[in-house]
Coordinates of N, CA, C and O in Angstrom, one line a residue:
M424 N 127.4 141.4 -47.3 CA 128.2 140.3 -46.8 C 129.7 140.8 -46.9 O 130.1 141.4 -47.8
A425 N 130.4 140.6 -45.8 CA 131.8 141.1 -45.7 C 132.7 140.3 -46.6 O 132.6 139.1 -46.7
E426 N 133.6 141.0 -47.1 CA 134.6 140.4 -48.0 C 135.7 139.7 -47.1 O 136.1 140.2 -46.1
K427 N 136.1 138.5 -47.5 CA 137.1 137.7 -46.8 C 138.4 138.4 -47.0 O 138.8 138.8 -48.1
T428 N 139.2 138.4 -45.9 CA 140.6 138.9 -46.0 C 141.6 137.9 -45.4 O 141.2 137.0 -44.7
G429 N 142.8 138.1 -45.7 CA 143.9 137.3 -45.2 C 143.7 135.8 -45.6 O 143.3 135.5 -46.7
C430 N 144.0 134.9 -44.7 CA 144.0 133.5 -45.0 C 142.6 133.0 -45.3 O 142.4 132.1 -46.0
S431 N 141.6 133.6 -44.6 CA 140.2 133.1 -44.8 C 139.7 133.2 -46.2 O 138.9 132.4 -46.7
R432 N 140.3 134.1 -47.0 CA 139.9 134.2 -48.4 C 140.3 133.0 -49.3 O 139.9 132.8 -50.4
F433 N 141.3 132.2 -48.7 CA 141.8 131.0 -49.5 C 141.2 129.7 -49.0 O 141.5 128.6 -49.6
S434 N 140.2 129.7 -48.1 CA 139.7 128.5 -47.6 C 139.1 127.6 -48.6 O 139.4 126.4 -48.7
E435 N 138.2 128.1 -49.5 CA 137.6 127.3 -50.5 C 138.6 126.8 -51.5 O 138.6 125.7 -52.0
E436 N 139.6 127.7 -51.8 CA 140.7 127.3 -52.8 C 141.5 126.2 -52.3 O 142.0 125.3 -53.0
L437 N 141.8 126.2 -50.9 CA 142.5 125.1 -50.3 C 141.9 123.7 -50.5 O 142.5 122.7 -50.8
V438 N 140.5 123.7 -50.3 CA 139.8 122.5 -50.6 C 139.9 122.1 -52.1 O 140.1 120.9 -52.4
G439 N 139.8 123.1 -52.9 CA 139.9 122.8 -54.4 C 141.3 122.2 -54.7 O 141.4 121.3 -55.5
I440 N 142.3 122.8 -54.1 CA 143.7 122.3 -54.4 C 143.8 120.8 -53.9 O 144.4 120.0 -54.5
A441 N 143.2 120.5 -52.7 CA 143.2 119.2 -52.1 C 142.6 118.2 -53.1 O 143.0 117.0 -53.1
I442 N 141.6 118.6 -53.9 CA 141.0 117.6 -54.8 C 141.5 117.7 -56.2 O 141.1 117.1 -57.1
G443 N 142.6 118.5 -56.4 CA 143.3 118.5 -57.6 C 143.1 119.7 -58.5 O 143.5 119.8 -59.7
E444 N 142.4 120.7 -58.1 CA 142.1 121.9 -58.9 C 143.3 122.9 -58.9 O 144.1 122.8 -57.9
E445 N 143.4 123.7 -59.8 CA 144.5 124.7 -59.9 C 143.9 126.1 -59.4 O 142.9 126.6 -59.8
H446 N 144.7 126.7 -58.5 CA 144.4 128.0 -57.9 C 145.7 128.7 -57.7 O 146.2 128.6 -56.6
P447 N 146.2 129.4 -58.7 CA 147.5 130.0 -58.7 C 147.7 131.0 -57.5 O 148.8 130.9 -56.8
E448 N 146.7 131.8 -57.2 CA 146.9 132.8 -56.2 C 147.0 132.1 -54.8 O 147.9 132.5 -54.0
A449 N 146.2 131.1 -54.6 CA 146.3 130.3 -53.3 C 147.6 129.6 -53.2 O 148.2 129.5 -52.1
L450 N 148.1 129.0 -54.3 CA 149.4 128.3 -54.3 C 150.5 129.3 -53.9 O 151.4 128.9 -53.2
E451 N 150.5 130.5 -54.4 CA 151.4 131.5 -54.0 C 151.4 131.8 -52.5 O 152.4 131.9 -51.8
H452 N 150.1 131.9 -52.0 CA 149.9 132.2 -50.6 C 150.5 131.0 -49.7 O 151.1 131.3 -48.7
L453 N 150.3 129.8 -50.2 CA 150.8 128.6 -49.5 C 152.3 128.7 -49.3 O 152.8 128.2 -48.3
K454 N 153.0 129.2 -50.2 CA 154.5 129.3 -50.1 C 154.9 130.1 -48.9 O 156.0 129.9 -48.4
K455 N 154.1 131.1 -48.5 CA 154.4 132.0 -47.4 C 153.7 131.7 -46.1 O 154.1 132.3 -45.1
C456 N 152.7 130.8 -46.1 CA 151.8 130.7 -44.9 C 151.8 129.2 -44.4 O 151.2 128.4 -45.0
P457 N 152.5 129.0 -43.3 CA 152.6 127.6 -42.7 C 151.2 127.2 -42.2 O 150.9 126.0 -42.3
N458 N 150.4 128.1 -41.7 CA 149.0 127.7 -41.2 C 148.2 127.1 -42.4 O 147.5 126.1 -42.2
C459 N 148.2 127.8 -43.5 CA 147.4 127.3 -44.6 C 148.0 126.1 -45.2 O 147.2 125.2 -45.7
S460 N 149.3 126.0 -45.2 CA 149.9 124.7 -45.7 C 149.5 123.5 -44.8 O 149.2 122.5 -45.3
E461 N 149.4 123.7 -43.5 CA 149.0 122.7 -42.6 C 147.5 122.3 -42.9 O 147.1 121.1 -42.9
K462 N 146.7 123.3 -43.1 CA 145.3 123.1 -43.4 C 145.1 122.3 -44.7 O 144.3 121.4 -44.8
L463 N 146.0 122.7 -45.7 CA 145.9 121.9 -47.0 C 146.3 120.5 -46.8 O 145.6 119.6 -47.3
E464 N 147.3 120.2 -46.0 CA 147.6 118.8 -45.7 C 146.5 118.0 -45.0 O 146.2 116.9 -45.3
Q465 N 145.8 118.7 -44.1 CA 144.6 118.1 -43.4 C 143.5 117.8 -44.5 O 142.9 116.7 -44.5
F466 N 143.3 118.8 -45.3 CA 142.3 118.6 -46.4 C 142.7 117.4 -47.3 O 141.8 116.6 -47.7
K467 N 143.9 117.3 -47.6 CA 144.4 116.2 -48.5 C 144.2 114.8 -47.8 O 143.8 113.9 -48.5
R468 N 144.5 114.8 -46.5 CA 144.2 113.5 -45.8 C 142.8 113.1 -45.8 O 142.4 112.0 -46.0
I469 N 141.9 114.1 -45.6 CA 140.5 113.9 -45.6 C 140.0 113.4 -47.0 O 139.3 112.4 -47.1
V470 N 140.5 114.1 -48.0 CA 140.1 113.7 -49.4 C 140.7 112.3 -49.7 O 140.0 111.5 -50.3
G471 N 141.9 112.0 -49.3 CA 142.5 110.7 -49.5 C 141.7 109.6 -48.8 O 141.4 108.5 -49.4
T472 N 141.2 109.9 -47.6 CA 140.4 108.9 -46.9 C 139.1 108.7 -47.6 O 138.6 107.6 -47.8
A473 N 138.5 109.8 -48.1 CA 137.2 109.7 -48.9 C 137.4 108.9 -50.2 O 136.4 108.3 -50.7
K474 N 138.6 108.9 -50.7 CA 138.8 108.2 -52.0 C 138.9 106.7 -51.9 O 139.0 106.0 -52.9
I475 N 139.1 106.2 -50.7 CA 139.2 104.8 -50.5 C 138.0 104.1 -51.0 O 136.9 104.4 -50.6
S476 N 138.1 103.3 -52.0 CA 137.0 102.6 -52.6 C 136.6 101.4 -51.7 O 137.4 100.7 -51.3
R477 N 135.3 101.3 -51.6 CA 134.8 100.2 -50.8 C 133.7 99.6 -51.8 O 132.9 100.3 -52.4
F478 N 133.8 98.2 -51.9 CA 132.9 97.5 -52.8 C 132.6 96.1 -52.2 O 133.4 95.6 -51.4
D479 N 131.6 95.6 -52.7 CA 131.3 94.2 -52.3 C 131.9 93.3 -53.4 O 131.6 93.4 -54.6
A480 N 132.8 92.4 -52.9 CA 133.5 91.5 -53.8 C 132.5 90.5 -54.3 O 131.5 90.2 -53.6
P481 N 132.7 89.9 -55.5 CA 131.9 88.8 -56.0 C 131.9 87.7 -55.0 O 133.0 87.4 -54.3
E482 N 130.8 86.9 -54.9 CA 130.7 85.9 -53.9 C 131.8 84.8 -54.1 O 132.3 84.3 -53.1
D483 N 132.2 84.5 -55.3 CA 133.2 83.4 -55.5 C 134.6 83.9 -54.9 O 135.3 83.1 -54.4
V484 N 134.8 85.2 -55.0 CA 136.1 85.7 -54.5 C 136.0 85.7 -52.9 O 137.0 85.3 -52.3
I485 N 134.9 86.0 -52.4 CA 134.7 85.9 -50.9 C 134.9 84.5 -50.5 O 135.6 84.2 -49.5
E486 N 134.4 83.5 -51.2 CA 134.5 82.1 -50.8 C 135.9 81.6 -50.9 O 136.4 80.9 -50.0
K487 N 136.6 82.0 -51.9 CA 138.1 81.7 -52.0 C 138.9 82.3 -50.9 O 139.8 81.6 -50.4
A488 N 138.6 83.5 -50.6 CA 139.3 84.1 -49.5 C 139.0 83.4 -48.1 O 139.9 83.2 -47.3
K489 N 137.8 83.1 -47.9 CA 137.5 82.3 -46.7 C 138.2 81.0 -46.6 O 138.7 80.6 -45.6
D490 N 138.3 80.3 -47.8 CA 139.0 79.1 -47.8 C 140.5 79.2 -47.5 O 141.1 78.4 -46.8
I491 N 141.1 80.3 -48.0 CA 142.5 80.6 -47.7 C 142.7 80.9 -46.3 O 143.7 80.4 -45.7
F492 N 141.9 81.8 -45.7 CA 142.2 82.3 -44.4 C 141.6 81.5 -43.3 O 141.9 81.7 -42.1
Q493 N 140.6 80.7 -43.5 CA 140.0 80.0 -42.5 C 140.6 78.6 -42.3 O 140.7 77.8 -43.2
Q494 N 141.1 78.3 -41.1 CA 141.7 77.0 -40.8 C 140.5 76.0 -40.7 O 139.6 76.2 -40.0
R495 N 140.6 75.0 -41.5 CA 139.5 74.0 -41.5 C 140.1 72.6 -41.3 O 141.2 72.3 -41.7
T496 N 139.4 71.8 -40.6 CA 139.8 70.4 -40.5 C 139.0 69.7 -41.5 O 137.8 70.0 -41.8
A497 N 139.6 68.7 -42.1 CA 138.9 67.9 -43.2 C 138.6 66.6 -42.6 O 139.4 65.9 -41.9
Q498 N 137.4 66.1 -42.9 CA 136.9 64.8 -42.5 C 136.2 64.1 -43.6 O 135.6 64.8 -44.5
R499 N 136.1 62.8 -43.5 CA 135.3 62.1 -44.4 C 134.1 61.5 -43.6 O 134.4 60.8 -42.5
A500 N 132.9 61.8 -43.9 CA 131.8 61.3 -43.1 C 131.8 59.7 -43.2 O 132.1 59.1 -44.2
Q501 N 131.3 59.2 -42.1 CA 131.2 57.7 -42.0 C 129.8 57.3 -42.3 O 128.9 57.9 -41.8
L502 N 129.7 56.2 -43.0 CA 128.4 55.6 -43.3 C 127.9 55.0 -42.0 O 128.5 54.1 -41.4
V503 N 126.7 55.4 -41.5 CA 126.1 54.8 -40.3 C 125.1 53.7 -40.6 O 125.1 52.6 -40.0
S504 N 124.2 54.0 -41.6 CA 123.3 53.0 -42.0 C 122.8 53.3 -43.4 O 123.0 54.4 -43.9
S505 N 122.3 52.3 -44.0 CA 121.8 52.4 -45.4 C 120.7 51.5 -45.7 O 120.6 50.3 -45.2
T506 N 119.7 51.9 -46.5 CA 118.6 51.0 -46.8 C 119.2 49.9 -47.7 O 118.5 48.9 -47.8
L507 N 120.3 50.1 -48.4 CA 120.9 49.1 -49.2 C 121.4 47.9 -48.3 O 121.4 46.8 -48.8
A508 N 121.8 48.2 -47.1 CA 122.2 47.1 -46.2 C 121.0 46.2 -46.0 O 121.2 45.0 -45.8
M509 N 119.8 46.7 -46.0 CA 118.6 45.9 -45.8 C 118.1 45.2 -47.0 O 117.7 44.1 -47.1
E510 N 118.2 46.0 -48.1 CA 117.6 45.5 -49.4 C 118.6 44.9 -50.4 O 118.2 44.3 -51.3
G511 N 119.8 45.0 -50.1 CA 120.8 44.5 -51.0 C 121.2 45.5 -52.0 O 120.5 46.5 -52.3
I512 N 122.4 45.4 -52.6 CA 123.0 46.4 -53.5 C 122.2 46.5 -54.8 O 122.3 47.5 -55.4
R513 N 121.4 45.5 -55.1 CA 120.6 45.6 -56.4 C 119.7 46.8 -56.3 O 119.4 47.4 -57.3
A514 N 119.2 47.1 -55.1 CA 118.3 48.2 -55.0 C 118.9 49.5 -55.5 O 118.2 50.4 -56.1
A515 N 120.2 49.7 -55.4 CA 120.9 50.9 -55.9 C 120.7 51.1 -57.4 O 120.7 52.2 -57.9
H516 N 120.7 50.0 -58.1 CA 120.6 50.1 -59.5 C 119.2 50.1 -60.1 O 118.9 50.3 -61.2
Q517 N 118.2 49.9 -59.2 CA 116.8 49.8 -59.6 C 116.0 51.1 -59.3 O 115.0 51.3 -60.0
G518 N 116.3 51.8 -58.3 CA 115.4 52.9 -58.0 C 116.0 54.0 -57.0 O 116.6 54.9 -57.5
S519 N 115.8 53.8 -55.8 CA 116.3 54.8 -54.8 C 116.7 54.1 -53.5 O 116.3 53.0 -53.2
F520 N 117.5 54.8 -52.7 CA 117.9 54.3 -51.4 C 118.3 55.5 -50.6 O 118.5 56.6 -51.1
Q521 N 118.5 55.3 -49.3 CA 119.0 56.3 -48.4 C 120.2 55.8 -47.6 O 120.3 54.7 -47.3
N522 N 121.1 56.8 -47.4 CA 122.3 56.5 -46.5 C 122.2 57.5 -45.4 O 121.9 58.7 -45.6
I523 N 122.7 57.1 -44.3 CA 122.9 58.1 -43.2 C 124.4 58.1 -42.8 O 125.0 57.1 -42.6
Y524 N 124.9 59.3 -42.9 CA 126.3 59.6 -42.6 C 126.5 60.3 -41.3 O 125.6 61.1 -40.9
S525 N 127.7 60.2 -40.7 CA 127.9 60.9 -39.4 C 129.3 61.4 -39.4 O 130.2 60.9 -40.1
W526 N 129.5 62.6 -38.7 CA 130.8 63.1 -38.4 C 130.6 63.9 -37.1 O 129.6 64.5 -36.9
D527 N 131.6 64.0 -36.3 CA 131.5 64.7 -35.0 C 130.2 64.4 -34.4 O 129.9 63.2 -34.2
D528 N 129.4 65.4 -34.1 CA 128.1 65.1 -33.5 C 126.9 65.4 -34.4 O 125.8 65.6 -34.0
H529 N 127.2 65.3 -35.7 CA 126.2 65.5 -36.8 C 125.9 64.2 -37.5 O 126.7 63.3 -37.6
R530 N 124.6 64.1 -37.9 CA 124.1 63.1 -38.8 C 123.4 63.7 -40.0 O 122.8 64.7 -39.8
M531 N 123.6 63.0 -41.1 CA 122.9 63.6 -42.3 C 122.3 62.4 -43.1 O 123.0 61.4 -43.4
R532 N 121.0 62.5 -43.4 CA 120.4 61.5 -44.3 C 120.5 62.0 -45.7 O 120.2 63.2 -46.0
V533 N 121.0 61.2 -46.6 CA 121.1 61.5 -48.0 C 120.3 60.5 -48.8 O 120.5 59.3 -48.7
M534 N 119.4 61.0 -49.7 CA 118.6 60.2 -50.5 C 119.2 60.2 -51.9 O 119.6 61.2 -52.4
Y535 N 119.2 59.0 -52.6 CA 119.7 58.8 -53.9 C 118.5 58.3 -54.7 O 118.0 57.2 -54.4
V536 N 118.1 59.0 -55.8 CA 117.0 58.6 -56.6 C 117.4 58.5 -58.0 O 118.0 59.4 -58.6
K537 N 117.2 57.3 -58.6 CA 117.5 57.1 -60.0 C 116.5 57.8 -60.9 O 115.3 57.7 -60.7
T538 N 117.1 58.6 -61.9 CA 116.2 59.3 -62.8 C 116.7 58.9 -64.2 O 117.7 58.2 -64.4
E539 N 116.0 59.4 -65.3 CA 116.4 59.1 -66.6 C 117.7 59.7 -66.9 O 118.5 59.3 -67.8
K540 N 118.1 60.8 -66.3 CA 119.3 61.6 -66.5 C 120.5 61.1 -65.6 O 121.6 61.7 -65.8
G541 N 120.2 60.3 -64.7 CA 121.3 59.9 -63.7 C 120.7 59.7 -62.3 O 119.7 59.1 -62.1
W542 N 121.5 60.2 -61.4 CA 121.1 60.1 -60.0 C 120.9 61.5 -59.4 O 121.7 62.4 -59.4
E543 N 119.7 61.7 -58.8 CA 119.4 62.9 -58.0 C 119.8 62.6 -56.6 O 119.4 61.6 -56.0
V544 N 120.6 63.6 -56.0 CA 121.0 63.5 -54.6 C 120.2 64.5 -53.9 O 120.2 65.7 -54.2
I545 N 119.6 64.1 -52.8 CA 118.7 65.1 -52.0 C 119.1 64.9 -50.5 O 119.2 63.8 -50.0
S546 N 119.3 66.1 -49.9 CA 119.6 66.1 -48.4 C 119.2 67.5 -47.9 O 118.7 68.3 -48.6
S547 N 119.5 67.6 -46.6 CA 119.3 68.9 -45.9 C 120.5 69.3 -45.2 O 121.2 68.4 -44.6
L548 N 120.8 70.6 -45.1 CA 122.0 71.1 -44.4 C 121.7 71.1 -42.9 O 120.6 71.3 -42.5
P549 N 122.7 70.9 -42.1 CA 122.6 70.9 -40.7 C 122.1 72.3 -40.1 O 121.3 72.3 -39.2
S550 N 122.6 73.4 -40.7 CA 122.1 74.7 -40.3 C 122.6 75.7 -41.4 O 123.2 75.3 -42.4
K551 N 122.2 77.0 -41.3 CA 122.5 78.0 -42.3 C 124.0 78.2 -42.4 O 124.4 78.8 -43.4
E552 N 124.8 77.9 -41.5 CA 126.3 78.1 -41.5 C 126.9 77.1 -42.5 O 128.1 77.3 -42.8
W553 N 126.2 76.1 -43.0 CA 126.8 75.1 -43.8 C 126.6 75.4 -45.3 O 125.5 76.0 -45.7
Q554 N 127.5 75.0 -46.1 CA 127.4 75.2 -47.6 C 127.7 73.8 -48.2 O 128.5 73.0 -47.6
V555 N 127.3 73.6 -49.4 CA 127.5 72.4 -50.2 C 128.2 72.7 -51.5 O 127.9 73.7 -52.2
K556 N 129.2 71.9 -51.8 CA 129.9 72.1 -53.1 C 130.0 70.7 -53.7 O 130.3 69.7 -53.1
V557 N 129.7 70.7 -55.0 CA 129.7 69.5 -55.8 C 130.7 69.8 -56.9 O 130.5 70.7 -57.7
R558 N 131.8 69.0 -57.0 CA 132.9 69.2 -58.0 C 133.3 70.7 -58.0 O 133.4 71.3 -59.1
G559 N 133.4 71.3 -56.8 CA 133.9 72.7 -56.7 C 132.8 73.8 -56.9 O 133.1 74.9 -56.7
K560 N 131.6 73.4 -57.3 CA 130.6 74.4 -57.6 C 129.6 74.4 -56.4 O 129.1 73.3 -55.9
R561 N 129.3 75.6 -55.9 CA 128.4 75.7 -54.8 C 127.0 75.4 -55.2 O 126.5 75.9 -56.2
I562 N 126.3 74.7 -54.3 CA 124.8 74.4 -54.5 C 124.1 75.2 -53.5 O 124.3 75.1 -52.3
E563 N 123.1 76.0 -54.0 CA 122.3 76.8 -53.1 C 121.2 76.0 -52.5 O 120.4 75.4 -53.2
P564 N 121.0 76.1 -51.2 CA 119.8 75.4 -50.6 C 118.6 76.2 -50.7 O 118.6 77.4 -51.0
D565 N 117.4 75.5 -50.6 CA 116.1 76.3 -50.6 C 115.9 76.8 -49.2 O 116.8 76.7 -48.3
E566 N 114.8 77.4 -49.0 CA 114.5 78.1 -47.7 C 114.5 77.1 -46.5 O 114.8 77.5 -45.4
A567 N 114.2 75.9 -46.8 CA 114.2 74.8 -45.7 C 115.6 74.2 -45.6 O 115.7 73.1 -44.9
L568 N 116.6 74.7 -46.2 CA 118.0 74.2 -46.2 C 118.1 72.9 -46.9 O 119.1 72.2 -46.7
R569 N 117.2 72.6 -47.8 CA 117.3 71.3 -48.6 C 118.2 71.6 -49.8 O 118.1 72.7 -50.4
I570 N 119.0 70.6 -50.2 CA 119.8 70.7 -51.4 C 119.5 69.5 -52.3 O 119.0 68.5 -51.9
S571 N 119.8 69.7 -53.6 CA 119.5 68.7 -54.6 C 120.5 68.9 -55.7 O 120.7 70.1 -56.1
F572 N 121.1 67.8 -56.3 CA 121.9 68.0 -57.5 C 121.8 66.7 -58.2 O 121.4 65.6 -57.7
L573 N 122.2 66.7 -59.5 CA 122.1 65.6 -60.4 C 123.5 65.1 -60.8 O 124.3 66.0 -61.1
A574 N 123.7 63.8 -60.8 CA 125.0 63.3 -61.3 C 124.7 62.2 -62.3 O 123.7 61.4 -62.1
K575 N 125.5 62.1 -63.3 CA 125.2 61.0 -64.3 C 125.4 59.6 -63.8 O 124.6 58.7 -64.1
E576 N 126.4 59.4 -62.9 CA 126.6 58.1 -62.4 C 126.7 58.2 -60.9 O 127.0 59.2 -60.3
L577 N 126.3 57.1 -60.2 CA 126.3 57.0 -58.8 C 127.7 57.3 -58.2 O 127.8 58.0 -57.2
K578 N 128.8 56.9 -58.9 CA 130.1 57.2 -58.4 C 130.5 58.7 -58.4 O 131.5 59.1 -57.8
Q579 N 129.7 59.5 -59.1 CA 129.9 60.9 -59.2 C 129.1 61.8 -58.1 O 129.0 63.0 -58.3
T580 N 128.5 61.1 -57.2 CA 127.6 61.8 -56.2 C 128.3 62.2 -54.9 O 127.7 62.7 -54.0
T581 N 129.7 62.2 -54.9 CA 130.4 62.7 -53.8 C 130.2 64.2 -53.7 O 130.1 64.9 -54.7
F582 N 130.0 64.7 -52.5 CA 129.9 66.2 -52.3 C 130.6 66.6 -51.0 O 130.9 65.7 -50.2
T583 N 130.8 67.9 -50.9 CA 131.5 68.4 -49.8 C 130.6 69.4 -49.0 O 130.0 70.2 -49.6
L584 N 130.6 69.2 -47.7 CA 130.0 70.2 -46.8 C 131.0 71.1 -46.2 O 132.1 70.6 -45.7
E585 N 130.8 72.4 -46.1 CA 131.7 73.3 -45.5 C 130.9 74.0 -44.4 O 129.9 74.7 -44.6
G586 N 131.4 73.8 -43.2 CA 130.7 74.4 -42.0 C 131.7 75.1 -41.2 O 132.9 75.3 -41.6
P587 N 131.3 75.6 -40.0 CA 132.2 76.4 -39.1 C 133.5 75.6 -38.8 O 133.5 74.7 -38.0
G588 N 134.6 76.0 -39.5 CA 135.9 75.4 -39.2 C 136.1 74.0 -39.6 O 137.0 73.3 -39.3
I589 N 135.2 73.4 -40.5 CA 135.3 72.0 -40.9 C 134.8 71.8 -42.3 O 133.9 72.5 -42.8
T590 N 135.5 70.9 -43.0 CA 135.1 70.5 -44.3 C 134.8 69.0 -44.2 O 135.7 68.3 -43.8
V591 N 133.7 68.6 -44.7 CA 133.3 67.2 -44.6 C 133.0 66.6 -46.0 O 132.1 67.2 -46.7
E592 N 133.6 65.5 -46.3 CA 133.3 64.9 -47.6 C 132.2 63.8 -47.4 O 132.4 63.0 -46.5
I593 N 131.2 63.9 -48.1 CA 130.1 62.9 -48.1 C 130.4 62.0 -49.3 O 130.3 62.4 -50.5
P594 N 131.0 60.8 -49.1 CA 131.4 60.0 -50.2 C 130.2 59.4 -51.1 O 129.1 59.2 -50.5
A595 N 130.5 59.1 -52.3 CA 129.5 58.5 -53.1 C 129.3 57.0 -52.6 O 130.3 56.4 -52.1
P596 N 128.1 56.6 -52.7 CA 127.9 55.2 -52.2 C 128.7 54.2 -53.0 O 128.9 54.4 -54.2
S597 N 129.2 53.2 -52.4 CA 129.9 52.1 -53.1 C 129.5 50.8 -52.6 O 129.0 50.6 -51.4
V598 N 129.7 49.8 -53.3 CA 129.3 48.4 -53.0 C 130.1 48.0 -51.7 O 129.5 47.5 -50.7
E599 N 131.4 48.4 -51.6 CA 132.2 48.0 -50.5 C 131.6 48.6 -49.2 O 131.5 48.0 -48.2
N600 N 131.4 49.9 -49.2 CA 130.9 50.6 -48.0 C 129.6 50.0 -47.5 O 129.4 49.8 -46.4
N601 N 128.7 49.8 -48.5 CA 127.3 49.3 -48.1 C 127.4 47.8 -47.7 O 126.7 47.4 -46.8
E602 N 128.3 47.0 -48.3 CA 128.4 45.7 -47.8 C 129.0 45.6 -46.4 O 128.6 44.8 -45.6
R603 N 130.0 46.5 -46.2 CA 130.6 46.5 -44.8 C 129.6 46.9 -43.8 O 129.5 46.3 -42.7
Q604 N 128.8 47.9 -44.1 CA 127.7 48.3 -43.2 C 126.7 47.2 -43.0 O 126.2 47.0 -41.9
R605 N 126.4 46.5 -44.0 CA 125.4 45.4 -44.0 C 125.9 44.3 -43.1 O 125.1 43.8 -42.3
S606 N 127.2 43.9 -43.1 CA 127.7 42.8 -42.3 C 128.0 43.3 -40.9 O 128.2 42.5 -40.0
G607 N 128.2 44.6 -40.7 CA 128.6 45.1 -39.4 C 127.4 45.5 -38.6 O 126.8 45.2 -37.7

């Protein structure tokens, strides 16, 4: 194997210098050789690019960033119908009922079931692009996009849907809303 001469003998050392190693003989050569100095700068740029760290941010950080950078319109869903309108508000305190809410061109059926621990709220997301938050905490849907959460009191069952460019509040059922829907 032929021995390297001239600038070629410093090729490996230039790479070493670019990553922070000490090579005194190569450093002396660089003082006199503009070609090797240019190569060293190229190696340093390559090494610098390779050092850029890439990582997956935690999901909560991603969600906060989306909230900051994504322009959203906020709406409150309107109550369209309720089984309480037919059965009377007493049904809400005895067992279960359903409300249907609407916004834009969407409709969502929400079931409220009285349990020993409070109220279970059950519904389905319109599509995979939608997320649900209850008191700021994200609720994960199952494979069929169904969501469920528990609230101690009926007035704590408000939740938020976040979809493409929109945030929709699904309000907790109230006597006033259901009475208005009943008479309307």
